[in-house]
JSON list of C-alpha atoms in Angstrom, two decimals:
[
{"chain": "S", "resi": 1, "resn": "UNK", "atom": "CA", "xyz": [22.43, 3.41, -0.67]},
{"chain": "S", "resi": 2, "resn": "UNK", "atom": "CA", "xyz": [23.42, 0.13, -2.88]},
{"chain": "S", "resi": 3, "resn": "UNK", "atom": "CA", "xyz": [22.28, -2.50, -0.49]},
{"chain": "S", "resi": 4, "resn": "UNK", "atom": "CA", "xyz": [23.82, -5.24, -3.15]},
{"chain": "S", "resi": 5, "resn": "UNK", "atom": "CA", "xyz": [19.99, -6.65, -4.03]},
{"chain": "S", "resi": 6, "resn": "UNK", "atom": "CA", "xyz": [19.81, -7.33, -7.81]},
{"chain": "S", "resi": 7, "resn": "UNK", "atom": "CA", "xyz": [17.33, -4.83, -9.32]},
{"chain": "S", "resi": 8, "resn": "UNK", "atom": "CA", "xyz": [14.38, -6.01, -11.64]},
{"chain": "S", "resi": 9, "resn": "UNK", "atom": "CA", "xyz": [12.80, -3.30, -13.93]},
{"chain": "S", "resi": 10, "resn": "UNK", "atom": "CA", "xyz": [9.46, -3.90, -14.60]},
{"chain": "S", "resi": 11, "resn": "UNK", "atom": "CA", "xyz": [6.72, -2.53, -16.58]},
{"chain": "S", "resi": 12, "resn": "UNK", "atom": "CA", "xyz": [2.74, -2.88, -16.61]},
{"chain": "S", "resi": 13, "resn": "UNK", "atom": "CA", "xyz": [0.29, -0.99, -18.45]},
{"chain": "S", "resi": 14, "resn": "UNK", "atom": "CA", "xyz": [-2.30, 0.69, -15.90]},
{"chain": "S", "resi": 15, "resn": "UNK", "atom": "CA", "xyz": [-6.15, 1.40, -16.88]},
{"chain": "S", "resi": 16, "resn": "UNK", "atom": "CA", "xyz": [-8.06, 4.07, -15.21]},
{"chain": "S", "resi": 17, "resn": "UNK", "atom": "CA", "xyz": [-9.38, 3.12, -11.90]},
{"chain": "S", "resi": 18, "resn": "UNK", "atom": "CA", "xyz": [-6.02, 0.66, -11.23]},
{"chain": "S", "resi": 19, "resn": "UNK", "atom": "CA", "xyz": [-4.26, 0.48, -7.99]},
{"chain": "S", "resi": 20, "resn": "UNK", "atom": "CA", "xyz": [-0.72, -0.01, -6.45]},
{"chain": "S", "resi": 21, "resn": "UNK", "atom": "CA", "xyz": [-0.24, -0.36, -3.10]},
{"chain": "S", "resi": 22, "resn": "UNK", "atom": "CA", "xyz": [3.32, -0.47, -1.49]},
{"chain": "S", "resi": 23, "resn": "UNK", "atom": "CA", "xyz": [4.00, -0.96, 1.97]},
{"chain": "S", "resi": 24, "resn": "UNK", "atom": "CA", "xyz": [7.20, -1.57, 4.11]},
{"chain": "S", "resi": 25, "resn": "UNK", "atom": "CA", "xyz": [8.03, -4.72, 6.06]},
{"chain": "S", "resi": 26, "resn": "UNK", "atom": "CA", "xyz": [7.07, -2.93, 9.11]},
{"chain": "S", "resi": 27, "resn": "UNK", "atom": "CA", "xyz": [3.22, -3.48, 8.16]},
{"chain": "S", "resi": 28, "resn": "UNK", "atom": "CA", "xyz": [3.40, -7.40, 7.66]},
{"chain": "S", "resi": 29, "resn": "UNK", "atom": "CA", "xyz": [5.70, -7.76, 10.67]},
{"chain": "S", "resi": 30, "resn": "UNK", "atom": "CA", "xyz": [4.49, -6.29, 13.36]},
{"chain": "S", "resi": 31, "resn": "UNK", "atom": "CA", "xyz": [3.87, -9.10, 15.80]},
{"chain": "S", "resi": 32, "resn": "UNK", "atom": "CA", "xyz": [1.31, -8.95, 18.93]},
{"chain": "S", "resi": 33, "resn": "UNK", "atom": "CA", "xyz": [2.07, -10.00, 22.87]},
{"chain": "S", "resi": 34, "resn": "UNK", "atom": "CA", "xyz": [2.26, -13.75, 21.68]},
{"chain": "S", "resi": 35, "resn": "UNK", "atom": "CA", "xyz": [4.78, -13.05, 18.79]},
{"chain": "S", "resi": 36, "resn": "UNK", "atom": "CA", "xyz": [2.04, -13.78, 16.28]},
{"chain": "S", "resi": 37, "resn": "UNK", "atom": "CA", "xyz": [2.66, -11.60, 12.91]},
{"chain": "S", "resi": 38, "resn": "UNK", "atom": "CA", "xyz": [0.19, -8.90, 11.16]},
{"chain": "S", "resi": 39, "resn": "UNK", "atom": "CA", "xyz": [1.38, -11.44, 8.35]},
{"chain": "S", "resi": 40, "resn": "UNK", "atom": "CA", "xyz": [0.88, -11.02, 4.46]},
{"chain": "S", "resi": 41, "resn": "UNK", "atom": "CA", "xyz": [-2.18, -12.88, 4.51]},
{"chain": "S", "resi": 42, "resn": "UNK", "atom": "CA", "xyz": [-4.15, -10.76, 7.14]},
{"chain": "S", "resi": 43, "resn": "UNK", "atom": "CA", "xyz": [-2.70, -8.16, 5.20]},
{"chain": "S", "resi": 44, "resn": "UNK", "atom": "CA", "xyz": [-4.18, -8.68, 1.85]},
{"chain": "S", "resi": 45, "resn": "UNK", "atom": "CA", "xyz": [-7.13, -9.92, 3.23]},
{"chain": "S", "resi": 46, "resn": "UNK", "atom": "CA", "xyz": [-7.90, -6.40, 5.11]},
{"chain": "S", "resi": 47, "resn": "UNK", "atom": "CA", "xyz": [-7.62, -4.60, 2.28]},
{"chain": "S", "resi": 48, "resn": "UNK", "atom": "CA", "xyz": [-9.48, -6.39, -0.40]},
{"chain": "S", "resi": 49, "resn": "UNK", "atom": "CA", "xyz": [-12.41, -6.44, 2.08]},
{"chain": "S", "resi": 50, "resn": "UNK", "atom": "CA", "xyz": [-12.44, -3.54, 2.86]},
{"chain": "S", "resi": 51, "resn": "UNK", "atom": "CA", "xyz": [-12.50, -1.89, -0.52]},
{"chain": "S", "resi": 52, "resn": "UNK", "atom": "CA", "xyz": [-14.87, -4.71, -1.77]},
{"chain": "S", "resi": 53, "resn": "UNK", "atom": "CA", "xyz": [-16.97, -2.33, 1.21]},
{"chain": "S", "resi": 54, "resn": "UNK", "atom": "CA", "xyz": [-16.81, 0.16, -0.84]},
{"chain": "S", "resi": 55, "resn": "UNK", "atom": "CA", "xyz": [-14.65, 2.66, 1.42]},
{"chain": "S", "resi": 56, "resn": "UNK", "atom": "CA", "xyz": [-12.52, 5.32, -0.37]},
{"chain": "S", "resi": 57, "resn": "UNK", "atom": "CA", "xyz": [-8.69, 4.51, -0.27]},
{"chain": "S", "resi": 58, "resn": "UNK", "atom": "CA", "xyz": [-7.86, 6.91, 2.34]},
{"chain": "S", "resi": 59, "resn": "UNK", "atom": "CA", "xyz": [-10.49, 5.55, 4.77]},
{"chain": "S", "resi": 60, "resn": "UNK", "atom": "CA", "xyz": [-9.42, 1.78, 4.24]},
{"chain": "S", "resi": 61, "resn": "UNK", "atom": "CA", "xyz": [-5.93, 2.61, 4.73]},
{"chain": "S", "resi": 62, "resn": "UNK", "atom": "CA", "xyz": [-6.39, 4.28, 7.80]},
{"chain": "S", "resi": 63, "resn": "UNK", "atom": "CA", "xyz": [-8.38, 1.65, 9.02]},
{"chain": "S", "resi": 64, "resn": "UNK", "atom": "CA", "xyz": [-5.07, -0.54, 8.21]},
{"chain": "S", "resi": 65, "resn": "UNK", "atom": "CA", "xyz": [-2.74, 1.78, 9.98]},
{"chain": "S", "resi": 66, "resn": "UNK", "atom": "CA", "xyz": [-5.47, 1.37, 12.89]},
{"chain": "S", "resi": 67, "resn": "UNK", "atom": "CA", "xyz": [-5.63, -2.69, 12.82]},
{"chain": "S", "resi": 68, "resn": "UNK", "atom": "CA", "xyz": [-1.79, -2.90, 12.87]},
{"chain": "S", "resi": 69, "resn": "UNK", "atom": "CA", "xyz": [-1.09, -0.72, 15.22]},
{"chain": "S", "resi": 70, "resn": "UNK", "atom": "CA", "xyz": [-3.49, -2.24, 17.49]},
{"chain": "S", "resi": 71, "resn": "UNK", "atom": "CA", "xyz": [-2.53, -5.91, 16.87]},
{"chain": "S", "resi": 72, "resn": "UNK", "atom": "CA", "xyz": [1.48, -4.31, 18.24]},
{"chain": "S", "resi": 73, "resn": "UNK", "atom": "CA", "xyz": [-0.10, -2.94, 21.22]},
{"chain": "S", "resi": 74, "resn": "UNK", "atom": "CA", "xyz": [-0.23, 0.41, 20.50]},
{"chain": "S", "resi": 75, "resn": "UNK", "atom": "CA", "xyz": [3.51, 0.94, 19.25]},
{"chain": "S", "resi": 76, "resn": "UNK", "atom": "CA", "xyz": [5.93, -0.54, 16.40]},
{"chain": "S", "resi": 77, "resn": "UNK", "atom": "CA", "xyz": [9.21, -1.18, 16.93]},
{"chain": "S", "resi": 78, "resn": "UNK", "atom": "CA", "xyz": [10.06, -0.81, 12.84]},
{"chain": "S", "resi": 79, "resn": "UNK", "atom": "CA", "xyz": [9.37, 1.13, 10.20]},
{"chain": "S", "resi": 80, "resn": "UNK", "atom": "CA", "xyz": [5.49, 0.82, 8.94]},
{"chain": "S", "resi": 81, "resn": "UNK", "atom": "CA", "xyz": [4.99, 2.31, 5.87]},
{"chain": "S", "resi": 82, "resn": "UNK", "atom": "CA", "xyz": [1.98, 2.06, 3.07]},
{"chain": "S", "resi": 83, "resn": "UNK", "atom": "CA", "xyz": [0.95, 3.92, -0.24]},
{"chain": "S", "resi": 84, "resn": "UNK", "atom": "CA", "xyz": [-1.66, 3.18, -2.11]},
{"chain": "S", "resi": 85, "resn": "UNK", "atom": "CA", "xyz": [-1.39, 4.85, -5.75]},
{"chain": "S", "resi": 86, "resn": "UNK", "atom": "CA", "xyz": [-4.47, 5.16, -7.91]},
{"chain": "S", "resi": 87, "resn": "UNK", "atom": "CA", "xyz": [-4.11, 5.63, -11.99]},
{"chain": "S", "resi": 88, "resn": "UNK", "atom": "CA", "xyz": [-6.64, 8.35, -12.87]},
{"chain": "S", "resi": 89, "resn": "UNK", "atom": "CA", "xyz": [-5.58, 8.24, -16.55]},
{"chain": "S", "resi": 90, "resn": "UNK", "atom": "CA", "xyz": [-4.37, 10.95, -18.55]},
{"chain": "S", "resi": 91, "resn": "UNK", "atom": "CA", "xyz": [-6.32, 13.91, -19.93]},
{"chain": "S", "resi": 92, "resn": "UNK", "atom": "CA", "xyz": [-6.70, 15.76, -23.43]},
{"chain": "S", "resi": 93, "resn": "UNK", "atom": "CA", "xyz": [-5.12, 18.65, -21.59]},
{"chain": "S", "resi": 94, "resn": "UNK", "atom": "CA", "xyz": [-2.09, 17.04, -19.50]},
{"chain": "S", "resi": 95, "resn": "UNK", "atom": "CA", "xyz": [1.44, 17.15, -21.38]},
{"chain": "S", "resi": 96, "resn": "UNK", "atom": "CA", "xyz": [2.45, 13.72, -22.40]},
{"chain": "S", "resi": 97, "resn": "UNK", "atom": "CA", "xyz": [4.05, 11.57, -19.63]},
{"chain": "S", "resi": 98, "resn": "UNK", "atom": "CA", "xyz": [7.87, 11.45, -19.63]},
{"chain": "S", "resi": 99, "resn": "UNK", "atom": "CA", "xyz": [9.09, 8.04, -19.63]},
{"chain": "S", "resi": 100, "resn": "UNK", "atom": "CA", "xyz": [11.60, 8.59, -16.69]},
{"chain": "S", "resi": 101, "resn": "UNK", "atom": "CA", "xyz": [9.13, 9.50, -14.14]},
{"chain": "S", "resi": 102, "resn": "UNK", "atom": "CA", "xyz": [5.50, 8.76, -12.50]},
{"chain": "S", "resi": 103, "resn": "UNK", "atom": "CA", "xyz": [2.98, 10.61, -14.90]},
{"chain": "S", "resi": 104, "resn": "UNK", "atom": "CA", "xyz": [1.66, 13.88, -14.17]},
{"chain": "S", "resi": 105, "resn": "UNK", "atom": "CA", "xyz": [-1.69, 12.78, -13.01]},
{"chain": "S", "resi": 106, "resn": "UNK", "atom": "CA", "xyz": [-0.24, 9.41, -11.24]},
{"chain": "S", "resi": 107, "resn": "UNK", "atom": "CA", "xyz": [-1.99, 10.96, -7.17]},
{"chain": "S", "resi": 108, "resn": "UNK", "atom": "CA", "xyz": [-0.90, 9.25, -4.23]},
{"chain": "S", "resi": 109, "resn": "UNK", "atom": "CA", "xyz": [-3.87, 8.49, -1.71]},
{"chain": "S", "resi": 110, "resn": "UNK", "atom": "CA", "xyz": [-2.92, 7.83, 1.74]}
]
């Protein structure tokens, strides 16, 4: 659906071992009994710790899902989505990436 936003393409070169995370509104929004937000902030804090700790990306995101949902009481009343994306880099024996789509090896962890 064209919701009239101006589109920005953008490009960045990913090394092996580089991360993308994505999330929805949903995540940052969710406000507790006292209309307090998850916020950004909280947010990015959570997850930098939390893989600074060393836990795999499926672990720290659940942990995430965990924190919000618990900071809403249990239930959101909007969409909460994340996706965190990890570049493996390519191997000798993968096909060459097409430039129209995620490479081959691009593995979504959630």
């Amino acid at each position: 659906a064209d919701l009239g936003l101006p589109t920005t393409l953008c490009r960045e070169q990913l090394e092996p071992g580089d991360q993308l995370l994505l999330y929805t509104d949903g995540i940052i929004e969710a406000r507790d009994a006292k209309g307090r937000e998850f916020g950004r902030d909280r947010f990015v804090d959570f997850v930098i710790r939390h893989q600074a700790d060393g836990l795999p990306a499926p672990e720290t995101l659940r942990r995430l899902v965990r924190a919000v949902l618990e900071h809403h009481n249990g239930h959101l009343n909007d969409d909460a989505t994340v996706l965190l994306c990890e570049w493996h880099g390519t191997s000798e024996t993968a096909p060459p990436a097409k430039d129209h789509g995620p490479p081959d090896s691009m593995s979504p962890m959630i």
